[in-house]
Amino acid sequence: MHQRIVVLDFGSQYTQLIARRVREQAVYCEIHPYTFANVPDLAALKALAPTGIILSGGPASVYEEGAPTINPGVFELGVPVLGICYGAQLTAKLLGGVVTHAEKREFGRATVRVVNPEGIFKTSSTGEDLTVWASHGDHVEGLPPGFVQTASSENCAMSGFASAARKIHCVQFHPEVVHTPRGAELLGNWLFGVCGARGDWSMASFVDESIARIQAQVGTTGRVICGLSGGVDSSVAAALIHRAIGDRLTCIFVDNGLLRLGERSGVASMFGDHFKIDLRVIDAEERFLAKLAGVSDPEKKRKLIGYEFVAVFEEEAKTIEGAAFLAQGTLYPDVIESVSFKGPSAVIKSHHNVGGLPERMNLALVEPLRELFKDEVRQLGLELGLPRHMINRQPFPGPGLAVRCLGALTKPRLDVLRAADAIIDEEIRAAGLYESIWQSFGVLLPVRSVGVMGDARTYEEALALRAVHSRDGMTADWVHLPYDLLGTISSRVINEVRGINRVVYDITSKPPGTIEWE
Ligand code: XMP
């Protein structure tokens, strides 16, 4: 079993980054809300046998009423502790130091001078200046007994302080953000120098551990059903579970008629032919389109598609004898978003399009990606032999082309959109932009305009081209695609796709727009 670093989260916007930066150094790291350690008995924390504990930053001030705190027993466990920003101030306060409101706050880039090259600063020399990223209004004025200053800055004398004997190290800045250029080195000093981390976390070891875990959960006879969407998460989950239990995994792929060109055949050949997974491809196009006939209200479309998916999936799943488990591609951000900081009471976001199914069908969940970030899922996919073009696919919404085909859906209109979308995909890839863009796609508008092709008048619909940069889908900027590329896409779509005679470019960011049009 690998070593584990535990981050106690005080609500910093950077908490996830801490875990990622630690994992990037091949050390496993997980996040728990601070409430996990704000209990008289620290049994749950001790049970995790952490190799080191990191106290994150946070928006509160340690002297505020009801400010987040922890049981000071955390410092008596003999486990190294790293306090970052709020975590540093809390450490000082709990161990007898003095924290005050700083006259000069520190936000953004700052320079800290190493005073004592100890612990986290081990690879620096005394007097060396480091560029860091800071964001705090409070600072530590008086150190707790037994602590020494390790770094200082113009606006914050105690930028770093530590007790080497107690293995407690604190920094007022954020080593986890990229704006602290040597942040990884500082974290590495703490991980390997102070905690004695071995660097035993790798995708290969994750695969072995996960396989053992899946086998233990599912047993020697259990069957698992997995809804494949063609997206990265469900594909990687399926490939991993298949490694663990072979033909006791059955995958269901629902062709709802709202898929992109070649999507169904791609999934069938990859999972059915290549991986030899028991794959059921359900042809439900007619069924979906019948339900959706004449419906143009976006929310109605979404709901109908959701209900129909559950109905089709459930019907098929019932024919799989002895199935007791349902696989889901839930990722770590979904898990921490729902349990972090505010406490574990919030409900875990139900992912994918299988909402309600586990309870209705009495299925237990298998979620082998629960501990991974998206980029780790991609790494895992490559480790499992999935091709790069599938691993790096742009996100595609559950309701598929339905939310990109505005107005009432018909098969001919969907075919028009599919053809245009394939051209966009091809040209964006050919321009070498596909992987740097969050999403690029076409939206068919129920607007007809007059055009002229050859000597003939045309009266056809318009296509909006959408391309956005985003980090997480929550906010997005439209991409400044090169004019030549816009020109190529426009002329190819109009020349090659009957039904579109005008292409426009969507230059709306999110907010105020959303990424999808419906
Ligand atoms: P919006 O349009 O809300 O989209 O700005 C944000 C991100 O979410 C994707 N999206 C969905 N993904 N099921 C999904 O799995 C859905 O119903 C759904 N709707 C939107 C969208 O493609 C973008 O990446």
XYZ file of C-alpha atoms and ligand atoms in Angstrom:
542
model
C 0.000 0.000 0.000
C 1.270 3.485 -0.822
C 1.975 6.300 1.617
C -0.605 9.020 2.032
C -0.444 12.762 2.578
C -3.617 14.253 4.066
C -4.663 17.813 3.296
C -7.054 19.382 5.791
C -9.082 21.909 3.841
C -9.958 25.297 5.282
C -11.691 26.425 2.112
C -8.835 27.776 0.011
C -9.399 28.094 -3.700
C -6.017 26.375 -4.096
C -6.685 23.252 -2.010
C -7.092 20.969 -5.020
C -3.832 22.303 -6.390
C -2.009 21.200 -3.244
C -3.152 17.625 -3.807
C -2.210 17.765 -7.462
C 1.254 19.195 -6.799
C 1.912 16.465 -4.226
C 0.715 13.721 -6.545
C 2.863 15.080 -9.342
C 5.814 14.111 -7.154
C 4.575 10.524 -7.050
C 3.192 10.837 -3.530
C -0.470 10.021 -2.990
C -2.484 12.836 -1.437
C -6.098 13.203 -0.428
C -8.227 16.090 0.835
C -10.517 16.113 3.847
C -12.515 18.984 5.299
C -10.945 20.504 8.415
C -13.977 19.234 10.353
C -12.439 15.786 9.978
C -9.786 16.868 12.513
C -11.996 19.143 14.587
C -13.157 16.304 16.811
C -12.064 15.255 20.298
C -10.830 11.902 19.137
C -8.701 11.891 16.021
C -9.398 8.241 15.279
C -10.425 8.814 11.650
C -7.299 10.818 10.917
C -5.077 8.320 12.689
C -6.712 5.470 10.795
C -5.446 7.009 7.562
C -1.899 6.681 8.905
C -0.772 9.847 7.140
C 2.850 10.292 6.170
C 2.345 14.043 6.462
C -0.489 16.486 7.088
C -0.960 19.745 5.198
C -3.162 22.499 6.588
C -4.482 24.470 3.619
C -5.120 28.164 3.243
C -8.580 29.576 3.722
C -10.593 32.786 3.589
C -11.199 33.166 7.334
C -9.188 34.975 9.964
C -8.133 32.828 12.928
C -9.589 35.363 15.380
C -13.002 35.556 13.744
C -15.821 34.079 15.714
C -16.414 30.515 14.554
C -13.181 30.476 12.534
C -12.362 26.969 11.330
C -10.031 25.171 13.694
C -8.763 21.708 14.510
C -7.959 19.659 17.556
C -4.377 20.688 18.512
C -3.795 16.977 19.102
C -2.994 16.905 15.361
C 0.404 18.393 16.281
C 1.049 15.639 18.822
C 0.655 12.690 16.452
C 4.328 12.686 15.561
C 3.325 13.217 11.917
C 4.989 16.109 10.034
C 2.675 19.076 9.524
C 2.931 21.742 6.826
C 0.848 24.871 7.391
C 0.140 27.032 4.359
C -1.219 30.595 4.776
C -4.322 30.194 6.997
C -2.884 26.805 8.009
C 0.297 28.590 9.127
C -1.629 31.194 11.111
C -3.779 28.560 12.764
C -0.700 26.542 13.697
C 0.828 29.633 15.297
C -2.339 30.432 17.198
C -2.971 26.892 18.458
C 0.629 26.450 19.617
C 0.889 29.716 21.530
C 2.043 32.272 18.946
C 0.459 35.622 18.105
C -1.463 36.329 14.908
C -2.545 39.856 14.047
C -4.115 41.791 11.243
C -1.268 42.987 9.037
C -0.953 46.667 8.323
C 0.377 45.931 4.887
C -1.386 43.031 3.293
C 0.382 40.811 0.820
C -1.493 39.869 -2.343
C 0.121 38.495 -5.456
C 3.782 38.240 -6.292
C 6.186 38.689 -3.388
C 9.832 38.016 -2.670
C 10.786 36.051 0.398
C 14.298 35.831 1.749
C 15.456 32.554 3.228
C 16.618 33.142 6.786
C 17.181 29.550 7.798
C 17.512 26.947 5.019
C 15.721 24.284 6.991
C 13.032 21.756 5.989
C 11.050 23.168 3.112
C 13.933 25.586 2.283
C 16.587 22.889 2.412
C 17.694 23.428 -1.188
C 18.181 27.193 -0.738
C 20.945 29.062 0.999
C 20.702 31.686 3.709
C 19.902 35.087 2.231
C 18.596 33.663 -1.050
C 15.515 35.387 -2.488
C 12.586 33.346 -3.804
C 9.666 34.629 -5.841
C 6.401 33.414 -4.358
C 2.656 33.973 -4.557
C 1.020 35.280 -1.406
C -2.512 36.176 -0.502
C -3.107 37.126 3.115
C -4.291 39.948 5.330
C -3.283 38.444 8.694
C 0.235 37.537 9.671
C 2.121 35.856 12.447
C 3.704 38.373 14.778
C 4.966 36.196 17.584
C 6.213 32.645 17.097
C 5.046 29.787 19.300
C 7.645 28.576 21.823
C 10.299 26.399 20.228
C 9.786 27.776 16.694
C 12.338 29.646 14.591
C 11.915 31.968 11.659
C 12.869 30.369 8.330
C 11.944 33.111 5.831
C 10.851 36.721 5.725
C 9.505 39.224 3.218
C 9.151 42.978 3.095
C 5.561 42.913 4.300
C 5.663 39.761 6.382
C 8.516 39.073 8.758
C 7.338 35.539 9.459
C 6.951 34.299 5.880
C 8.291 31.001 7.059
C 8.724 29.461 10.519
C 9.307 25.985 11.792
C 10.090 23.661 14.623
C 12.418 21.057 13.187
C 12.199 19.013 16.391
C 8.415 18.768 16.156
C 8.488 18.471 12.342
C 6.120 21.404 11.958
C 6.780 23.753 9.037
C 4.792 26.796 8.066
C 4.804 29.188 5.143
C 2.727 32.286 4.670
C 2.802 31.974 0.864
C 1.433 29.376 -1.544
C 4.002 26.868 -2.834
C 1.228 25.011 -4.700
C 0.504 27.659 -7.348
C 2.484 28.060 -10.569
C 3.247 31.672 -9.663
C 5.608 30.315 -7.030
C 8.152 29.112 -9.596
C 10.123 26.925 -7.199
C 7.009 25.716 -5.378
C 7.402 22.094 -6.481
C 10.964 22.058 -5.178
C 9.817 23.465 -1.813
C 7.040 20.898 -1.519
C 9.476 18.180 -2.564
C 11.864 19.242 0.226
C 9.063 18.808 2.712
C 7.746 15.552 1.252
C 11.030 13.752 0.818
C 13.215 15.526 3.366
C 10.817 16.013 6.276
C 8.108 13.361 5.769
C 10.351 10.655 4.372
C 8.055 10.116 1.423
C 9.169 7.338 -0.894
C 7.438 8.494 -4.061
C 5.494 5.250 -4.320
C 2.414 6.558 -6.151
C 2.330 5.852 -9.872
C -0.311 4.999 -12.417
C 1.044 1.471 -12.667
C 0.697 1.002 -8.913
C -2.734 2.639 -9.020
C -3.839 0.091 -11.622
C -2.688 -2.809 -9.438
C -4.310 -1.405 -6.297
C -7.564 -0.588 -8.081
C -7.803 -4.009 -9.605
C -7.399 -5.565 -6.172
C -10.020 -3.195 -4.745
C -12.541 -3.880 -7.519
C -12.026 -7.615 -7.123
C -12.544 -7.348 -3.372
C -15.726 -5.282 -3.800
C -17.287 -7.336 -6.569
C -16.219 -10.734 -5.286
C -15.647 -13.787 -7.437
C -19.102 -14.021 -8.940
C -20.529 -10.475 -9.014
C -21.443 -8.847 -12.318
C -20.975 -5.165 -13.124
C -22.888 -3.044 -15.623
C -21.262 0.018 -17.099
C -22.922 2.684 -19.207
C -20.440 3.678 -21.882
C -20.906 7.152 -23.282
C -17.852 7.276 -25.501
C -16.368 9.927 -23.211
C -13.072 9.599 -21.393
C -14.310 8.826 -17.880
C -16.672 5.969 -18.635
C -14.220 4.508 -21.167
C -11.345 4.472 -18.688
C -13.570 3.094 -15.913
C -14.732 0.304 -18.228
C -11.207 -0.605 -19.329
C -10.033 -0.742 -15.702
C -12.952 -2.815 -14.449
C -12.529 -5.145 -17.390
C -8.914 -5.739 -16.335
C -10.167 -6.632 -12.871
C -13.123 -8.913 -13.628
C -12.985 -9.687 -17.365
C -16.228 -10.964 -18.820
C -18.197 -10.269 -15.671
C -18.362 -6.688 -16.922
C -21.107 -5.823 -19.395
C -21.077 -2.407 -21.053
C -24.167 -0.743 -22.429
C -23.877 1.869 -25.132
C -27.102 3.610 -26.074
C -27.239 5.044 -29.577
C -29.853 7.733 -29.027
C -29.514 9.176 -32.517
C -27.877 12.273 -31.046
C -24.294 11.111 -31.430
C -21.509 12.509 -33.543
C -20.447 10.977 -36.843
C -18.640 7.660 -36.370
C -19.140 7.655 -32.602
C -21.095 4.445 -32.391
C -18.807 2.486 -34.702
C -15.772 3.857 -32.845
C -17.044 2.619 -29.494
C -18.109 -0.734 -30.944
C -14.756 -1.401 -32.557
C -12.713 -0.206 -29.602
C -14.536 -1.948 -26.781
C -16.207 -4.834 -28.570
C -13.530 -5.820 -31.107
C -10.320 -4.551 -29.538
C -10.854 -4.991 -25.792
C -13.304 -7.875 -26.293
C -15.611 -6.448 -23.685
C -19.177 -7.777 -23.543
C -20.689 -4.710 -25.186
C -24.391 -4.193 -25.870
C -25.008 -1.493 -28.442
C -28.640 -0.440 -28.188
C -30.108 1.103 -31.289
C -32.591 3.529 -29.761
C -32.511 6.280 -32.367
C -36.124 5.885 -33.472
C -37.324 5.685 -29.920
C -35.577 8.884 -28.885
C -36.535 10.819 -31.991
C -40.171 9.759 -31.603
C -40.199 11.097 -28.042
C -38.511 14.306 -29.124
C -40.662 14.945 -32.201
C -41.910 18.529 -32.290
C -40.193 19.478 -29.009
C -38.105 22.635 -29.222
C -38.013 23.791 -25.599
C -34.435 23.158 -24.356
C -35.378 21.983 -20.871
C -38.070 19.679 -22.195
C -35.577 18.155 -24.598
C -33.057 17.563 -21.834
C -35.613 15.991 -19.511
C -37.067 13.712 -22.174
C -33.602 12.513 -23.136
C -32.709 11.863 -19.488
C -35.889 9.854 -18.806
C -35.611 7.895 -22.008
C -31.989 7.050 -21.348
C -32.821 5.670 -17.928
C -35.720 3.665 -19.385
C -33.610 2.136 -22.178
C -30.685 1.456 -19.865
C -32.896 -0.142 -17.238
C -34.607 -2.406 -19.757
C -31.289 -3.654 -21.033
C -29.725 -3.952 -17.602
C -32.592 -6.173 -16.455
C -31.621 -8.730 -19.068
C -28.140 -9.053 -17.597
C -28.492 -11.829 -15.120
C -27.017 -11.430 -11.672
C -25.882 -7.840 -12.144
C -25.457 -6.305 -8.710
C -23.103 -3.409 -9.443
C -23.197 -0.283 -11.565
C -19.954 1.376 -12.640
C -19.692 5.147 -12.633
C -16.893 7.422 -13.757
C -17.111 9.772 -10.761
C -13.911 11.812 -10.409
C -12.155 13.267 -7.373
C -13.279 16.872 -7.940
C -16.912 15.653 -7.798
C -16.170 13.919 -4.518
C -14.357 16.793 -2.843
C -16.675 19.431 -4.200
C -19.422 17.774 -2.264
C -17.644 16.813 0.950
C -15.037 19.484 1.301
C -14.982 22.365 3.748
C -18.680 22.705 4.466
C -18.507 19.247 5.916
C -19.392 15.819 4.670
C -23.142 16.379 4.804
C -23.598 17.640 1.245
C -24.774 15.032 -1.204
C -22.258 13.687 -3.652
C -23.084 14.990 -7.082
C -24.610 12.253 -9.166
C -22.660 12.042 -12.338
C -23.387 10.871 -15.854
C -26.752 10.029 -17.219
C -27.645 7.182 -14.928
C -29.277 9.251 -12.200
C -31.668 7.285 -10.039
C -30.716 3.933 -11.522
C -28.603 2.500 -8.704
C -31.443 2.904 -6.194
C -34.212 1.846 -8.550
C -32.419 -1.285 -9.537
C -30.812 -1.949 -6.215
C -27.318 -1.761 -7.636
C -24.192 -0.987 -5.629
C -21.838 1.564 -7.157
C -18.354 0.788 -8.388
C -16.442 4.053 -8.789
C -12.830 3.243 -9.553
C -11.897 6.815 -10.546
C -13.123 8.480 -7.344
C -9.589 9.369 -6.297
C -8.366 10.770 -9.586
C -8.179 14.171 -11.215
C -9.065 14.444 -14.892
C -5.464 14.558 -16.072
C -4.729 11.456 -13.998
C -7.691 9.692 -15.623
C -6.119 10.473 -18.994
C -2.781 9.077 -17.814
C -4.553 5.995 -16.526
C -6.333 5.562 -19.863
C -3.003 5.556 -21.690
C -1.613 3.091 -19.130
C -4.574 0.814 -19.894
C -3.913 1.002 -23.625
C -6.670 3.362 -24.731
C -5.634 5.395 -27.777
C -4.585 9.014 -27.354
C -7.270 10.397 -29.672
C -9.925 8.961 -27.384
C -8.223 10.021 -24.168
C -7.872 13.614 -25.265
C -11.356 14.024 -26.627
C -13.098 17.283 -25.901
C -16.096 17.059 -23.525
C -19.426 16.199 -25.117
C -22.694 16.797 -23.268
C -24.960 13.951 -22.180
C -27.895 15.127 -24.349
C -25.512 15.163 -27.310
C -26.375 16.970 -30.519
C -29.879 17.665 -29.212
C -28.610 20.763 -27.402
C -26.746 21.881 -30.516
C -29.616 21.407 -32.952
C -31.848 24.299 -32.016
C -35.554 24.046 -32.596
C -37.400 20.793 -33.221
C -35.213 17.764 -33.892
C -35.558 15.694 -37.023
C -33.237 13.043 -38.395
C -32.411 15.085 -41.532
C -31.498 18.141 -39.451
C -29.370 16.013 -37.115
C -27.629 14.497 -40.145
C -26.845 17.988 -41.441
C -25.372 18.980 -38.081
C -23.407 15.712 -37.843
C -21.816 16.327 -41.229
C -20.914 19.929 -40.390
C -19.575 18.928 -36.966
C -17.301 16.310 -38.557
C -15.788 18.978 -40.834
C -15.173 21.299 -37.883
C -13.529 18.461 -35.958
C -11.324 17.559 -38.908
C -10.189 21.130 -39.577
C -9.530 21.982 -35.935
C -7.425 18.826 -35.634
C -5.621 19.547 -38.907
C -4.746 23.009 -37.582
C -3.187 21.339 -34.534
C -5.592 23.127 -32.204
C -7.841 20.309 -31.033
C -6.108 19.551 -27.742
C -5.553 23.154 -26.735
C -9.226 24.039 -27.154
C -11.734 23.031 -24.478
C -14.572 22.520 -26.960
C -15.123 23.309 -30.640
C -18.348 22.409 -32.393
C -21.193 23.537 -34.602
C -24.710 24.579 -33.665
C -27.487 24.291 -36.250
C -29.824 27.260 -36.081
C -33.462 27.114 -37.116
C -32.994 30.285 -39.140
C -33.165 30.268 -42.887
C -31.548 32.880 -45.053
C -31.148 33.464 -48.748
C -27.938 32.622 -50.506
C -26.643 31.985 -53.968
C -24.690 28.961 -55.104
C -23.710 28.722 -58.727
C -26.590 30.473 -60.404
C -29.179 29.132 -58.048
C -30.853 30.750 -55.114
C -30.597 28.850 -51.840
C -32.804 29.190 -48.794
C -31.239 27.137 -46.024
C -30.341 27.093 -42.339
C -27.327 28.707 -40.664
C -24.565 27.078 -38.654
C -22.950 28.795 -35.696
C -19.380 27.778 -35.037
C -18.429 27.739 -31.350
C -14.934 27.319 -29.929
C -14.039 28.062 -26.323
C -11.099 27.944 -23.986
C -11.942 26.864 -20.463
C -10.310 25.178 -17.491
C -13.329 23.484 -16.015
C -16.389 24.395 -18.081
C -17.543 26.856 -15.436
C -16.240 29.924 -17.244
C -15.042 30.171 -20.819
C -13.566 32.556 -23.365
C -14.261 32.338 -27.062
C -11.201 31.309 -29.019
C -9.594 33.741 -31.455
C -9.395 31.178 -34.244
C -7.229 32.234 -37.187
C -9.269 33.906 -39.956
C -7.916 31.434 -42.526
C -9.191 28.535 -40.489
C -12.583 30.191 -40.079
C -12.622 30.660 -43.843
C -11.738 27.041 -44.549
C -14.389 25.716 -42.186
C -17.023 28.053 -43.588
C -16.407 27.214 -47.216
C -16.097 23.479 -46.602
C -19.333 23.365 -44.594
C -21.284 25.343 -47.188
C -19.840 23.416 -50.110
C -20.052 19.947 -48.618
C -23.161 19.998 -46.445
C -26.510 20.338 -48.168
C -28.826 22.265 -45.838
C -26.443 24.976 -44.623
C -25.769 28.106 -46.664
C -24.348 30.442 -44.020
C -21.766 30.057 -41.224
C -21.414 32.532 -38.375
C -18.899 32.614 -35.509
C -20.065 32.803 -31.904
C -17.987 35.388 -30.012
C -19.742 35.098 -26.657
C -17.840 34.161 -23.526
C -19.258 32.394 -20.480
C -20.662 34.206 -18.625
C -22.838 35.707 -20.007
C -23.305 32.883 -22.549
C -23.167 29.197 -21.751
C -20.909 26.889 -23.724
C -23.748 24.862 -25.219
C -26.523 26.853 -26.824
C -29.284 24.997 -25.002
P -22.697 24.963 -20.320
O -23.442 24.867 -21.613
O -23.587 24.854 -19.126
O -21.736 23.713 -20.278
O -21.827 26.195 -20.264
C -20.661 23.528 -19.396
C -19.986 22.212 -19.736
O -20.849 21.116 -19.437
C -21.129 20.369 -20.601
N -22.544 19.978 -20.503
C -22.976 18.765 -20.137
N -22.300 17.645 -19.815
N -24.345 16.490 -19.465
C -22.992 16.511 -19.506
O -22.386 15.472 -19.238
C -25.088 17.580 -19.766
O -26.315 17.543 -19.730
C -24.365 18.768 -20.123
N -24.753 20.017 -20.483
C -23.620 20.748 -20.704
C -20.825 21.287 -21.754
O -20.519 20.565 -22.936
C -19.652 22.066 -21.215
O -18.451 21.316 -21.303
